[in-house]
Amino acid sequence: MTGQSVDEYGSGNQVDIEGRQGTQGDMPGEKPVNITAQFRQAGVETVWDRSELQTPRCGFGELGVCCRNCNMGPCRIDPFGEGAQRGVCGATAEIIVARNFGRMIAAGAAAHSDHGRDVAHALMQAARHPESGYAVKDAGKLRKVAKTLGVAFENRTTADVAADVAQAALAIFGQQEGEIPLVRLAPETRQAQWRRLNIVPRGIDREVVEMMHRTTMGVDHDHRNIMLQGSRVALSDGWGGSMIATELQDILFGTPSPVRGRVNLGVLSRDEVNVVVHGHEPALSEMLVVAARDGELLALAKEKGAKGINLVGICCTANEILLRHGLPIAGNVLQQELAVITGAVEAMVVDVQCIMPSLPELCKCFHTRLMTTSSKGRIEGAFHHEFSEENAYQTAREIVQDAVMNFPNRGAVDIPGESMDLVAGFSHEAITYMLGGTFRGSYHPLNDNIISGRIRGVAGVVGCCNPKVPHDRSHVDLVKELIANDVLVVQTGCSAIACAKAGLMVPESAERYAGKGLAEVCRTVGMPPVLHSGSCVDNSRILIALSEMVKAGGLGNDISDLPVAGAAPEWMSEKAVAIGQYFVASGVFTVFGVGLPVMGSELFLRHLCVEHESMLGGKWAVEPDAHRMAGLMIDHINKKRKALGIDQGRERVLFDMEMRRELAAKEPAA
Ligand code: SF4
Ligand code: MSK
């Protein structure tokens, strides 16, 4: 390895094995960091190296016009109109892209929803088997969710209510008819529109299965009809599986409230046992938190020469343990390999989703023990500690013990110095309390600030990172421009981690980056202009917050009336597509960067980006440039303000090069 550089956000995330620069190495303010040549000789490679080896990428795949849904294919459509315009079965470009897109939504919804199902199992364990280590932490939230699910809670024990809530939640997955109950949290007008279109989910598993059926060879050949089911599946995720995961996690592990933390690879410790937990399900990480504080294991760590046990997170698991315990985040999805390359990680503990299969090979070059924990997600070459809700604490203890025993095997370490403070934990309950206090807790103050124009609108900026574009840059550039234009930003997932690393999630960042109105509100309340709301499943918190804004009044009757917009600037996962579609189907204008694999059909693209608006109130846009993305979102917010009659004095501040340079000059020193 010849060069590692630190990007302008001080993220320590620019490892470049071959010393190549290009997309990952051309950021201003880079500082070289010493890396030993032995890693390259040992064959260490990262996601950026492999991404480069994939270029040029298959154009058919990028445009979404290849199909291998049956063995008469694979087939592809010539996007230039010269070659084949139909697959062997006669499928057109729009049928092929719609089927592929529908299947991405189904896969994303399945991932979030299977996570939700596991949380429901954990809640059942807490209710019926307290010896499992799980317990109800937020009884108030339990009662609230019980009410939504129609579970009686008056004069009943917490355990009995929890068991019935878990049972009711589990039933939603297999429900066959009717409507899933959580859609009732949406504004009435929105529910009515879903009913008109016949897209209210009947049951979570049913909608995923039906999408797979409809898109198999020879079934649904109408791209608009496929996308009606696309919306229904996506809604079964946002208002179903993801919402169950979030709400039940809050019951079990506590509803987040503002908490301080630190982020970036610099949180790895030189003299403690580093356990990195990576993936998505807090059922595991919560137990690791307890095990890392176990007196016997701490004594063992000292015996092995370490000063303690340092539990840190990567990806959404990181967001979960940050929000509930203030534990540090080592990085987002593209930093999982970089954490190992520091040589300071005794154990990389993974469960499900966003875990790179490259890890075992990489770990072989270091002393890091890669440990899989889920029966659903095994990796050849990893040590497997099967985790289940029944043996949760015992497994967590074994994992931490394994990590401690590995400490003496540590070789040279090279931990980047960068880390950044942040404040996280802005659940919709926390936002209510923060803005209104104990007695006035509601969304009225937020709506008042929007109506008065201090806050122009609200943007959800979420999603992954993608090695096709410079790491974190689009997230950070977009969010900076939004807050400079008085748009309050709510974030989840890896996008939240990106902006936290850039220093946007401390209250002081309001003075440095936000427009005058937003800065004034942040100063009064003591909050950052960019709110960290959690992990990918916690996008459901944003749905509830939007519904609360409608219910608070003054901003129209539906989510689609609100001056809000969404974006996933560096998305990569199918889960992001499911999230995008449920935001759009809930009435939100949503922009994706890094392309969308539907561009091979103009008809289909038009359906997503134009026709969706008249049906659903929300629509898609695709824009890779962060500056133009900000423009689209702000223009949309302005359009909604105008429709509400609150547009006076709220023109968008156009950022020329000079202004962007000024903004860059405000960067804190790395
Ligand atoms: Fe080709 Fe049609 Fe089969 Fe797809 S379903 S692979 S387009 S023949
Ligand atoms: S972890 S889905 S890379 S946000 Fe939720 Fe990050 Fe995207 Fe995975």
XYZ file of C-alpha atoms and ligand atoms in Angstrom:
686
model
C 0.000 0.000 0.000
C 1.564 3.266 -1.005
C -0.796 5.983 -0.005
C -3.621 6.770 2.335
C -4.978 10.223 2.347
C -7.503 12.024 4.452
C -10.201 13.901 2.618
C -11.299 17.443 3.296
C -13.764 16.279 5.906
C -11.014 14.596 7.855
C -12.737 11.270 7.417
C -9.570 9.224 7.183
C -11.366 7.247 4.542
C -9.227 7.562 1.483
C -7.083 4.461 1.461
C -5.527 3.974 -1.941
C -3.580 0.768 -2.225
C -1.974 1.586 -5.548
C -1.396 5.219 -4.752
C -4.056 6.055 -7.345
C -5.825 9.311 -6.900
C -8.912 10.047 -9.027
C -12.278 9.896 -7.328
C -10.990 9.033 -3.899
C -7.910 11.167 -3.737
C -8.491 14.585 -5.210
C -10.135 16.408 -2.365
C -8.662 19.689 -1.186
C -6.943 19.625 2.172
C -5.615 16.074 1.857
C -2.930 15.051 4.260
C -0.747 12.030 3.622
C -0.790 9.423 6.356
C 1.990 6.926 6.784
C 1.095 3.441 5.674
C 3.529 0.538 5.533
C 4.276 -1.110 2.187
C 3.750 -4.568 3.654
C -0.020 -4.292 3.241
C 0.191 -3.972 -0.504
C 2.603 -6.872 -0.698
C 0.146 -8.904 1.330
C -2.523 -8.198 -1.297
C -4.638 -5.794 0.699
C -7.315 -4.223 -1.451
C -10.358 -2.078 -0.757
C -13.724 -1.319 -2.270
C -12.190 1.498 -4.349
C -9.698 -0.853 -5.987
C -12.399 -3.348 -6.867
C -14.702 -0.607 -8.105
C -12.023 0.565 -10.490
C -11.521 -2.964 -11.769
C -15.226 -3.052 -12.666
C -14.915 -0.154 -15.101
C -16.140 0.296 -17.726
C -19.388 -1.036 -16.298
C -22.033 -2.811 -18.371
C -24.174 -0.048 -19.889
C -27.223 -2.316 -20.164
C -27.022 -3.045 -16.453
C -26.597 0.613 -15.554
C -29.640 1.550 -17.617
C -31.678 -1.348 -16.213
C -32.485 -2.862 -19.612
C -31.103 -6.350 -19.135
C -33.344 -9.193 -18.052
C -32.536 -12.697 -16.886
C -35.906 -13.558 -15.415
C -36.119 -16.697 -17.538
C -33.817 -19.050 -19.362
C -34.789 -17.901 -22.852
C -32.554 -14.964 -21.967
C -30.584 -13.225 -20.755
C -31.960 -10.464 -22.976
C -31.147 -6.796 -23.329
C -32.651 -3.836 -25.095
C -30.501 -1.594 -27.243
C -30.979 1.867 -25.746
C -29.974 3.524 -29.045
C -32.857 1.927 -30.928
C -30.634 0.093 -33.406
C -30.504 -3.441 -32.022
C -33.107 -5.528 -30.196
C -36.067 -3.544 -28.880
C -37.723 -6.556 -27.253
C -36.574 -9.529 -25.224
C -37.112 -13.052 -26.564
C -40.557 -13.149 -24.890
C -41.430 -9.730 -26.319
C -40.753 -7.692 -23.186
C -40.124 -4.018 -23.971
C -37.638 -1.726 -22.229
C -40.304 -0.360 -19.889
C -41.463 -3.836 -18.869
C -37.886 -4.911 -18.165
C -36.905 -1.823 -16.158
C -40.207 -1.886 -14.243
C -39.734 -5.541 -13.323
C -36.128 -4.948 -12.246
C -37.085 -1.868 -10.261
C -40.017 -3.663 -8.639
C -37.723 -6.481 -7.582
C -35.265 -4.025 -6.057
C -38.092 -2.552 -4.000
C -39.190 -6.032 -2.932
C -35.650 -6.985 -1.889
C -35.185 -3.769 0.070
C -38.557 -4.126 1.768
C -37.776 -7.765 2.599
C -34.487 -6.773 4.263
C -36.038 -4.084 6.460
C -39.043 -6.208 7.259
C -37.097 -9.310 8.208
C -35.193 -7.066 10.599
C -38.539 -5.918 12.047
C -39.651 -9.516 12.484
C -36.512 -10.313 14.514
C -37.158 -7.326 16.769
C -40.701 -8.593 17.373
C -39.187 -11.945 18.411
C -36.827 -10.131 20.784
C -39.796 -8.285 22.325
C -41.535 -11.619 22.830
C -38.406 -12.895 24.584
C -38.402 -9.839 26.841
C -42.034 -10.495 27.727
C -41.906 -14.232 28.234
C -38.248 -15.021 28.963
C -36.636 -12.165 30.889
C -33.643 -14.433 31.551
C -32.768 -13.815 27.866
C -31.421 -10.419 28.948
C -34.008 -8.387 27.023
C -36.429 -6.140 28.898
C -38.925 -3.399 28.128
C -37.120 -0.080 28.596
C -39.806 2.338 27.423
C -43.166 1.371 28.887
C -44.728 4.639 27.664
C -43.842 3.799 24.090
C -45.142 0.266 24.627
C -48.560 1.677 25.530
C -48.495 4.034 22.557
C -47.707 1.222 20.122
C -50.251 -1.042 21.837
C -52.915 1.579 21.160
C -51.975 1.785 17.471
C -52.053 -2.001 17.146
C -55.338 -2.324 19.022
C -53.815 -4.130 22.014
C -55.457 -3.486 25.395
C -53.030 -2.072 27.973
C -55.080 -0.696 30.874
C -54.652 -2.641 34.127
C -52.341 -5.164 32.521
C -48.735 -6.074 33.307
C -46.000 -4.730 31.071
C -45.019 -8.304 30.201
C -48.530 -9.205 29.060
C -48.900 -6.055 26.974
C -45.427 -6.591 25.466
C -46.283 -10.185 24.544
C -49.508 -9.106 22.847
C -47.774 -6.242 21.017
C -45.084 -8.656 19.797
C -47.769 -11.098 18.672
C -49.762 -8.368 16.921
C -46.617 -7.149 15.167
C -45.693 -10.651 14.031
C -49.213 -11.116 12.668
C -48.775 -8.101 10.357
C -46.105 -9.959 8.400
C -48.412 -12.840 7.558
C -51.627 -10.830 7.307
C -53.504 -11.713 4.100
C -56.416 -9.271 3.890
C -57.435 -5.794 4.982
C -54.918 -3.072 5.806
C -51.783 -3.149 7.914
C -52.603 -1.119 11.044
C -49.656 1.314 11.056
C -50.910 3.116 7.951
C -53.436 4.727 10.292
C -50.584 6.926 11.558
C -50.555 8.689 8.172
C -52.761 11.750 7.593
C -56.349 10.887 6.628
C -55.985 12.502 3.201
C -52.974 10.326 2.439
C -54.732 7.164 3.548
C -57.711 8.073 1.360
C -55.460 8.487 -1.677
C -53.822 5.104 -1.051
C -57.265 3.552 -0.823
C -58.349 5.186 -4.096
C -55.308 3.670 -5.787
C -55.816 0.353 -3.984
C -52.250 0.321 -2.706
C -52.739 0.048 1.042
C -50.587 -2.956 2.011
C -52.591 -6.009 3.064
C -49.692 -7.760 4.790
C -45.925 -7.344 4.580
C -44.867 -10.761 3.337
C -47.819 -10.917 0.963
C -46.796 -7.750 -0.864
C -43.188 -8.885 -1.300
C -44.315 -12.281 -2.587
C -46.820 -10.725 -4.966
C -44.156 -8.462 -6.444
C -41.904 -11.463 -7.076
C -44.852 -13.260 -8.705
C -45.919 -10.342 -10.864
C -42.391 -9.829 -12.165
C -41.633 -13.423 -13.027
C -41.744 -14.317 -16.717
C -45.150 -13.857 -18.288
C -47.271 -12.121 -15.635
C -47.542 -8.321 -15.284
C -46.650 -6.548 -18.516
C -47.874 -3.065 -17.663
C -45.148 -0.918 -16.125
C -47.697 1.340 -14.405
C -49.454 -1.620 -12.875
C -46.141 -3.093 -11.717
C -45.381 0.205 -10.015
C -48.730 0.297 -8.221
C -47.556 -2.903 -6.584
C -44.131 -1.259 -6.215
C -45.756 1.426 -4.087
C -47.743 -1.115 -2.103
C -44.600 -3.142 -1.311
C -42.665 -0.001 -0.433
C -45.458 1.201 1.877
C -45.439 -2.211 3.557
C -41.803 -1.416 4.384
C -42.009 2.234 5.478
C -45.348 1.995 7.282
C -44.866 -1.706 8.075
C -41.623 -3.621 8.517
C -39.313 -0.646 9.108
C -41.813 1.046 11.394
C -42.256 -2.153 13.418
C -38.463 -2.419 13.724
C -38.114 1.180 14.918
C -41.076 1.271 17.278
C -40.326 -2.077 18.902
C -36.623 -1.278 19.213
C -37.601 1.883 21.077
C -39.765 -0.196 23.421
C -36.936 -2.645 24.051
C -33.876 -0.444 24.079
C -35.273 3.017 24.779
C -36.568 5.855 22.615
C -33.585 7.975 21.579
C -33.107 11.475 22.906
C -30.218 13.855 22.203
C -26.900 12.336 23.139
C -23.298 13.348 22.478
C -20.915 11.059 20.668
C -17.818 10.898 18.491
C -17.371 9.705 14.956
C -14.638 8.575 12.556
C -11.783 6.090 12.565
C -9.994 8.083 15.252
C -12.408 6.605 17.822
C -10.494 3.326 17.624
C -8.342 2.956 20.707
C -4.596 2.337 20.770
C -4.560 0.705 24.170
C -7.941 -0.965 24.507
C -9.487 -4.035 22.915
C -11.411 -2.702 19.886
C -14.628 -4.531 19.094
C -16.269 -3.194 15.935
C -19.920 -4.126 15.508
C -21.249 -3.786 11.986
C -24.604 -4.455 10.366
C -28.106 -3.524 11.371
C -29.876 -5.312 14.188
C -29.524 -3.847 17.677
C -30.774 -7.101 19.214
C -27.128 -8.194 18.990
C -25.339 -4.898 19.552
C -27.359 -4.074 22.676
C -26.102 -7.297 24.235
C -22.541 -6.507 23.161
C -22.866 -3.181 24.978
C -23.679 -5.069 28.178
C -20.925 -7.653 27.622
C -18.296 -4.957 26.978
C -19.024 -3.638 30.494
C -18.824 -7.060 32.146
C -16.443 -6.841 35.122
C -14.883 -10.247 34.490
C -14.204 -9.460 30.843
C -12.737 -6.073 31.740
C -10.415 -7.813 34.220
C -9.464 -10.306 31.509
C -8.703 -7.432 29.131
C -6.325 -5.936 31.722
C -4.687 -9.306 32.196
C -4.058 -9.402 28.441
C -2.390 -5.985 28.514
C -5.295 -3.790 27.399
C -6.639 -0.821 29.337
C -10.256 -1.697 28.631
C -12.770 -2.696 25.974
C -13.755 -0.177 23.312
C -17.005 -1.029 21.529
C -17.542 0.998 18.376
C -19.881 0.708 15.403
C -19.906 0.774 11.622
C -22.969 1.533 9.478
C -26.451 1.352 10.947
C -25.514 -0.741 13.971
C -23.236 2.166 14.783
C -26.201 4.519 14.584
C -28.213 2.280 16.910
C -25.559 2.115 19.665
C -24.779 5.790 19.274
C -28.402 6.860 19.635
C -29.047 4.792 22.724
C -25.650 4.726 24.477
C -23.543 7.515 22.991
C -21.016 4.899 21.840
C -18.603 5.978 19.112
C -19.003 5.419 15.384
C -15.903 4.292 13.490
C -17.421 5.037 10.098
C -19.994 4.342 7.452
C -20.325 1.521 4.962
C -17.202 2.311 2.912
C -15.047 2.459 6.040
C -15.575 -1.152 7.133
C -12.376 -2.304 5.430
C -10.467 0.771 6.538
C -11.216 -0.028 10.171
C -9.531 -3.419 9.733
C -6.572 -1.845 7.905
C -5.725 0.233 10.986
C -4.500 -3.037 12.503
C -6.241 -2.060 15.735
C -9.414 -4.133 15.490
C -9.494 -7.288 17.577
C -12.961 -8.325 16.417
C -15.237 -7.260 13.580
C -18.653 -8.579 14.589
C -21.279 -8.608 11.848
C -24.918 -9.578 11.541
C -26.880 -8.672 8.400
C -26.891 -6.164 5.518
C -24.141 -3.996 4.004
C -21.358 -6.353 5.107
C -18.720 -6.808 2.422
C -17.748 -10.373 1.541
C -14.210 -9.058 1.093
C -13.727 -8.928 4.862
C -12.347 -12.452 5.530
C -9.542 -12.039 2.986
C -8.710 -8.632 4.400
C -8.800 -9.836 7.996
C -6.280 -12.557 7.098
C -3.719 -9.804 6.514
C -4.212 -8.560 10.064
C -4.980 -10.118 13.424
C -8.685 -9.146 13.247
C -11.152 -11.950 13.948
C -14.190 -11.625 11.703
C -17.225 -13.038 13.496
C -20.552 -13.709 11.866
C -23.544 -14.014 14.168
C -26.631 -14.539 12.016
C -27.763 -17.817 10.509
C -28.926 -15.679 7.569
C -25.546 -14.107 6.958
C -22.569 -16.449 7.044
C -19.257 -15.724 5.320
C -16.757 -18.418 4.483
C -13.580 -17.799 6.424
C -15.304 -16.073 9.353
C -15.739 -17.458 12.873
C -19.415 -18.078 13.504
C -21.078 -17.369 16.842
C -24.710 -18.190 16.202
C -26.852 -15.539 17.839
C -30.491 -15.930 18.659
C -32.844 -13.979 20.875
C -32.787 -16.971 23.246
C -29.003 -17.106 23.798
C -28.323 -13.409 23.290
C -26.204 -12.473 26.290
C -24.202 -15.683 26.359
C -23.230 -15.240 22.689
C -22.340 -11.584 23.198
C -20.089 -12.551 26.115
C -18.330 -15.238 24.079
C -17.722 -12.751 21.277
C -16.221 -10.125 23.556
C -14.112 -12.752 25.313
C -12.780 -13.929 21.932
C -11.884 -10.351 21.074
C -10.074 -9.858 24.379
C -8.082 -13.063 23.902
C -7.023 -11.737 20.495
C -5.511 -8.518 21.879
C -1.982 -9.945 22.405
C -1.903 -10.852 18.685
C -2.087 -7.198 17.642
C 0.771 -6.013 15.437
C 1.585 -2.491 14.296
C -1.348 -0.106 14.363
C -2.005 2.981 12.297
C -5.153 4.740 13.482
C -5.992 8.007 11.702
C -6.178 10.825 14.206
C -9.482 12.218 12.981
C -12.650 12.101 14.985
C -15.464 14.588 15.363
C -18.062 15.443 18.006
C -21.719 15.100 17.234
C -25.117 15.251 18.867
C -27.549 12.543 17.760
C -30.798 10.961 18.919
C -33.479 13.077 17.286
C -36.396 10.667 17.312
C -39.724 12.259 16.430
C -40.530 12.201 20.156
C -37.277 14.043 20.910
C -38.045 16.645 18.230
C -41.476 17.191 19.776
C -39.991 17.696 23.221
C -37.057 19.780 22.030
C -39.193 22.240 20.140
C -42.072 22.493 22.547
C -40.693 21.508 25.946
C -42.496 19.323 28.453
C -45.710 21.325 28.455
C -45.914 22.547 24.848
C -44.430 19.439 23.269
C -45.777 19.351 19.714
C -44.885 20.138 16.135
C -46.564 23.559 16.331
C -43.299 25.425 17.001
C -41.692 23.772 13.948
C -44.676 24.613 11.769
C -44.726 28.186 13.134
C -41.078 28.611 12.209
C -41.781 27.297 8.717
C -44.794 29.554 8.279
C -42.839 32.587 9.517
C -40.067 31.700 7.054
C -37.265 31.299 9.581
C -37.124 27.689 8.447
C -37.734 27.360 4.710
C -38.626 23.673 4.875
C -37.383 20.256 5.925
C -35.234 17.799 3.975
C -34.536 14.152 4.684
C -31.052 13.281 3.414
C -30.374 9.591 3.824
C -28.807 6.509 2.315
C -25.520 4.870 1.584
C -22.096 5.687 0.201
C -20.934 4.485 -3.189
C -17.364 4.115 -4.467
C -18.484 5.375 -7.885
C -18.380 8.887 -6.418
C -16.038 10.618 -3.941
C -16.778 9.270 -0.490
C -19.222 11.421 1.525
C -18.791 14.463 -0.684
C -22.296 14.625 -2.169
C -23.905 14.132 1.246
C -21.899 16.932 2.775
C -22.117 19.381 -0.141
C -25.860 18.864 -0.452
C -26.562 19.249 3.249
C -24.391 22.354 3.554
C -26.256 24.044 0.736
C -29.623 23.052 2.180
C -28.916 24.429 5.645
C -27.373 27.581 4.165
C -30.799 28.047 2.569
C -32.572 27.608 5.931
C -33.701 24.070 5.222
C -33.657 21.957 8.393
C -32.078 18.586 7.548
C -33.027 15.262 9.118
C -30.705 12.334 8.457
C -30.334 8.601 8.889
C -27.981 5.812 7.848
C -24.562 6.297 6.326
C -25.492 9.768 5.111
C -25.865 10.862 8.738
C -22.412 9.473 9.518
C -20.935 11.338 6.541
C -22.290 14.687 7.725
C -21.385 13.991 11.347
C -17.764 13.466 10.281
C -17.899 16.835 8.537
C -18.874 18.522 11.786
C -22.436 19.375 10.775
C -24.085 17.701 13.774
C -22.948 19.951 16.572
C -25.045 22.969 17.594
C -22.153 25.319 16.719
C -22.400 24.295 13.065
C -25.592 26.361 12.842
C -23.596 29.576 13.259
C -20.992 28.410 10.794
C -23.127 26.973 8.012
C -26.835 27.677 8.432
C -28.812 30.556 7.001
C -29.860 33.352 9.357
C -33.353 32.056 10.091
C -32.382 28.451 10.715
C -29.381 29.524 12.788
C -31.676 31.636 14.961
C -33.987 28.680 15.622
C -31.029 26.375 16.345
C -29.548 28.943 18.740
C -32.849 29.318 20.598
C -33.411 25.583 20.945
C -29.739 24.559 21.241
C -29.896 22.065 18.426
C -27.748 21.422 15.344
C -29.176 22.330 11.924
C -28.701 18.706 10.883
C -30.575 16.174 12.995
C -29.413 12.562 13.289
C -32.522 10.381 13.553
C -30.989 6.933 13.398
C -30.494 3.960 11.137
C -32.063 2.952 7.809
C -35.200 1.479 9.396
C -35.532 4.760 11.303
C -36.584 6.512 8.119
C -39.972 5.499 9.459
C -39.379 8.163 12.148
C -39.313 10.737 9.352
C -42.669 9.444 8.047
C -44.204 9.874 11.489
C -42.625 13.324 11.887
C -44.121 14.391 8.545
C -47.532 13.122 9.634
C -47.173 15.057 12.881
C -46.384 18.209 10.907
C -49.612 17.776 8.924
C -51.592 17.118 12.093
C -50.125 20.192 13.822
C -51.811 22.278 11.116
C -51.081 25.324 9.002
C -49.144 23.465 6.315
C -51.900 21.782 4.317
C -53.798 18.537 4.680
C -51.350 16.007 3.407
C -47.649 15.147 3.440
C -47.557 16.166 -0.225
C -48.580 19.721 0.794
C -45.589 20.166 3.101
C -42.502 22.141 2.054
C -40.284 19.081 2.347
C -38.057 16.979 0.082
C -35.884 13.876 0.330
C -32.583 12.710 -1.140
C -30.200 9.766 -1.236
C -27.137 11.318 -2.897
C -24.775 8.315 -2.808
C -27.176 5.384 -2.613
C -26.162 1.824 -3.453
C -28.447 -0.652 -1.633
C -31.777 -2.059 -2.811
C -33.052 -0.908 0.572
C -32.509 2.678 -0.554
C -34.814 2.080 -3.542
C -37.544 0.742 -1.247
C -37.085 3.810 0.968
C -37.194 6.125 -2.053
C -40.422 4.587 -3.281
C -42.139 4.725 0.109
C -41.201 8.374 0.479
C -42.530 9.119 -2.998
C -45.704 7.091 -2.333
C -46.120 9.029 0.920
C -46.090 12.293 -1.033
C -42.442 13.374 -0.863
C -40.353 14.678 -3.773
C -37.245 12.468 -3.670
C -33.953 12.880 -5.545
C -31.389 10.136 -6.025
C -27.770 10.669 -7.044
C -25.473 8.096 -8.737
C -28.089 7.324 -11.399
C -31.084 5.006 -11.222
C -31.160 1.720 -13.163
C -34.306 2.687 -15.067
C -32.827 5.231 -17.449
C -33.054 2.794 -20.379
C -36.788 3.445 -20.657
C -37.904 7.014 -21.137
C -41.486 5.929 -20.656
C -40.736 4.409 -17.265
C -38.554 7.309 -16.185
C -41.395 9.638 -17.079
C -43.745 7.502 -15.016
C -41.504 7.862 -11.937
C -40.508 11.489 -12.414
C -43.732 13.006 -13.800
C -46.811 10.764 -13.652
C -46.194 9.739 -10.035
C -46.832 13.300 -8.894
C -50.430 13.409 -10.074
C -51.133 9.984 -8.562
C -49.174 10.107 -5.331
C -48.238 13.739 -4.730
C -44.574 12.714 -4.597
C -42.228 11.955 -7.479
C -38.680 10.854 -8.227
C -35.808 12.855 -9.699
C -32.319 11.713 -10.632
C -29.473 14.203 -10.291
C -25.854 13.256 -9.579
C -24.587 16.792 -8.938
C -25.054 17.827 -5.302
C -25.404 21.521 -6.124
C -28.114 20.892 -8.709
C -29.744 18.386 -6.352
C -29.965 21.091 -3.694
C -31.487 23.392 -6.322
C -34.178 20.850 -7.217
C -35.063 20.298 -3.573
C -35.154 23.984 -2.680
C -37.194 24.810 -5.778
C -39.684 22.119 -4.781
C -39.853 23.439 -1.216
C -40.417 26.953 -2.599
C -43.173 25.623 -4.868
C -44.927 24.119 -1.862
C -44.484 27.324 0.147
C -46.055 29.248 -2.674
C -49.008 26.869 -2.857
C -49.489 27.340 0.887
C -49.288 31.130 0.510
C -46.218 31.436 2.765
C -43.634 32.197 0.104
C -42.949 35.876 0.832
C -39.278 36.736 1.011
C -38.077 33.201 0.596
C -36.194 33.123 -2.698
C -33.450 30.564 -3.002
C -29.918 31.850 -2.445
C -28.058 30.737 -5.552
C -24.558 29.539 -4.731
C -21.954 30.755 -7.185
C -18.364 29.480 -7.082
C -17.310 32.341 -4.816
C -19.955 31.479 -2.227
C -19.070 27.813 -2.344
C -15.414 28.705 -1.763
C -16.480 30.817 1.211
C -18.445 27.892 2.598
C -15.444 25.603 2.129
C -13.236 28.121 3.954
C -15.492 27.726 6.998
C -14.413 24.058 7.323
C -13.014 23.327 10.743
C -9.333 22.369 10.570
C -8.967 18.595 10.108
Fe -35.734 -12.441 -21.964
Fe -38.357 -12.241 -21.467
Fe -36.929 -14.187 -20.341
Fe -36.549 -11.664 -19.582
S -38.392 -12.856 -19.294
S -34.961 -13.178 -19.983
S -36.881 -10.556 -21.505
S -37.299 -13.895 -22.508
S -26.122 0.906 6.401
S -28.308 0.489 3.524
S -25.071 1.456 3.323
S -27.274 3.686 4.548
Fe -28.066 0.994 6.824
Fe -25.521 2.526 5.104
Fe -27.103 2.170 3.010
Fe -26.303 0.117 4.393
